[in-house]
Amino acid sequence: MRATTAPPAAVLASATAGIAIAGAAYASLYERTRWTLRRFEVPVLAPGSAPLRVLHLSDLHMTAGQRSKQEWVASLAALEPDLVVDTGDNLAGHDAVPGTLRALEPLLDRPGVFVLASNDYHAPRPKNPLKYFRPDHVRVHGDELPWRELRDGLTARGWLDLTNARGELVVAGRRIVFAGVDDSHLGRDRYDDVAGRADPAADLRIGLAHSPEPRVLDRFAADGHDLLLCGHTHGGQLRVPFYGALVTNCGIDRARARWLHRWAEPSVDHPHGTWLHVSAGLGTSPYAPARFACPPEATLLTLTARRG
């Protein structure tokens, strides 16, 4: 009896399907809950200054039942950050506020600031993921979420709401001035409300925006902010090894879809330039529960003294 073999095309198709299934299983069942702490040093303080530790959280996209995420976020209090910064998209369900506040509870004893974003205001909806490759796609929002309850829970513990607002805190003996905007991806930002030269007498100037839209980042930099903190991109969420993010879902370039980068080089008007940190975030939409080559992250930024 003569042996038969499958045609090469059939073998290739079968192998490709197997790899795709394995990759999808890895992305949805393992990596999306591989909670990761990222660390960077940022030289933004005056020479001779002691370091400051800033915990940057973003894009929790919390649902009520995500106990593992809630416990991991709460455990970050053991890092003893000097300041906590939350750049929005905390909620992913109408019943998510109690779980979100429970996750943040140990951190609320620390000085903190935040801005809100689209997924704090509106519930997620099923979407065709291919729409993110079209910058002109029509956005359809879900029902309103209890964002006021979230906001009030944070401000009641002393965190500053910087959503289209300015503020300042004394943190570990240093005076930090802040400016923040609402979700610029949705055009809710009102930069004119916070515009103007950031106080040069402060020890540090920080700008917050959920979405790293260049038109907003440029204004922060022009106003003399030392450090900009954003989220929104999920780091690309699905990244291709050796290529990176396929899409950023905003105006930022793919190379700066996550982590620490220079946004503005030193100049005459701003001799120390501006650093940008884009958090890869801790969550996903419930309708796209997968991450690949881009684990869910929080970031501990150690702010250090500049050289000269």
JSON list of C-alpha atoms in Angstrom, two decimals, residues 58-59 61 89 210-213 230-239 245 247-254 256-259 278-281 283 291 294:
[
{"chain": "A", "resi": 58, "resn": "SER", "atom": "CA", "xyz": [-3.19, 54.01, 33.72]},
{"chain": "A", "resi": 59, "resn": "ASP", "atom": "CA", "xyz": [-5.91, 52.15, 31.83]},
{"chain": "A", "resi": 61, "resn": "HIS", "atom": "CA", "xyz": [-10.27, 49.08, 32.63]},
{"chain": "A", "resi": 89, "resn": "ASP", "atom": "CA", "xyz": [-9.61, 54.85, 31.82]},
{"chain": "A", "resi": 210, "resn": "HIS", "atom": "CA", "xyz": [-4.77, 60.49, 29.07]},
{"chain": "A", "resi": 211, "resn": "SER", "atom": "CA", "xyz": [-4.05, 60.33, 25.35]},
{"chain": "A", "resi": 212, "resn": "PRO", "atom": "CA", "xyz": [-0.59, 61.41, 24.13]},
{"chain": "A", "resi": 213, "resn": "GLU", "atom": "CA", "xyz": [-1.78, 63.61, 21.29]},
{"chain": "A", "resi": 230, "resn": "CYS", "atom": "CA", "xyz": [0.02, 59.68, 29.57]},
{"chain": "A", "resi": 231, "resn": "GLY", "atom": "CA", "xyz": [-1.66, 56.34, 28.88]},
{"chain": "A", "resi": 232, "resn": "HIS", "atom": "CA", "xyz": [-4.33, 55.33, 26.35]},
{"chain": "A", "resi": 233, "resn": "THR", "atom": "CA", "xyz": [-2.19, 53.37, 23.87]},
{"chain": "A", "resi": 234, "resn": "HIS", "atom": "CA", "xyz": [-1.96, 50.13, 25.88]},
{"chain": "A", "resi": 235, "resn": "GLY", "atom": "CA", "xyz": [1.54, 50.09, 24.42]},
{"chain": "A", "resi": 236, "resn": "GLY", "atom": "CA", "xyz": [-0.08, 48.88, 21.22]},
{"chain": "A", "resi": 237, "resn": "GLN", "atom": "CA", "xyz": [-1.67, 45.96, 23.15]},
{"chain": "A", "resi": 238, "resn": "LEU", "atom": "CA", "xyz": [-0.77, 43.53, 20.38]},
{"chain": "A", "resi": 239, "resn": "ARG", "atom": "CA", "xyz": [2.88, 44.02, 19.44]},
{"chain": "A", "resi": 245, "resn": "ALA", "atom": "CA", "xyz": [3.07, 48.36, 18.06]},
{"chain": "A", "resi": 247, "resn": "VAL", "atom": "CA", "xyz": [-1.22, 50.93, 15.93]},
{"chain": "A", "resi": 248, "resn": "THR", "atom": "CA", "xyz": [-1.30, 53.56, 18.71]},
{"chain": "A", "resi": 249, "resn": "ASN", "atom": "CA", "xyz": [-4.96, 54.66, 18.42]},
{"chain": "A", "resi": 250, "resn": "CYS", "atom": "CA", "xyz": [-3.87, 58.30, 18.66]},
{"chain": "A", "resi": 251, "resn": "GLY", "atom": "CA", "xyz": [-1.45, 60.76, 17.12]},
{"chain": "A", "resi": 252, "resn": "ILE", "atom": "CA", "xyz": [1.70, 59.52, 18.86]},
{"chain": "A", "resi": 253, "resn": "ASP", "atom": "CA", "xyz": [4.20, 57.67, 16.68]},
{"chain": "A", "resi": 254, "resn": "ARG", "atom": "CA", "xyz": [4.58, 53.91, 17.09]},
{"chain": "A", "resi": 256, "resn": "ARG", "atom": "CA", "xyz": [6.79, 56.11, 21.49]},
{"chain": "A", "resi": 257, "resn": "ALA", "atom": "CA", "xyz": [3.67, 54.06, 22.10]},
{"chain": "A", "resi": 258, "resn": "ARG", "atom": "CA", "xyz": [4.98, 53.08, 25.54]},
{"chain": "A", "resi": 259, "resn": "TRP", "atom": "CA", "xyz": [7.68, 53.83, 28.09]},
{"chain": "A", "resi": 278, "resn": "VAL", "atom": "CA", "xyz": [3.46, 56.63, 28.15]},
{"chain": "A", "resi": 279, "resn": "SER", "atom": "CA", "xyz": [2.13, 53.82, 30.31]},
{"chain": "A", "resi": 280, "resn": "ALA", "atom": "CA", "xyz": [1.31, 50.55, 28.58]},
{"chain": "A", "resi": 281, "resn": "GLY", "atom": "CA", "xyz": [-1.57, 50.28, 31.04]},
{"chain": "A", "resi": 283, "resn": "GLY", "atom": "CA", "xyz": [-6.18, 46.47, 31.28]},
{"chain": "A", "resi": 291, "resn": "ARG", "atom": "CA", "xyz": [-2.35, 41.35, 25.03]},
{"chain": "A", "resi": 294, "resn": "CYS", "atom": "CA", "xyz": [2.93, 43.81, 25.80]}
]
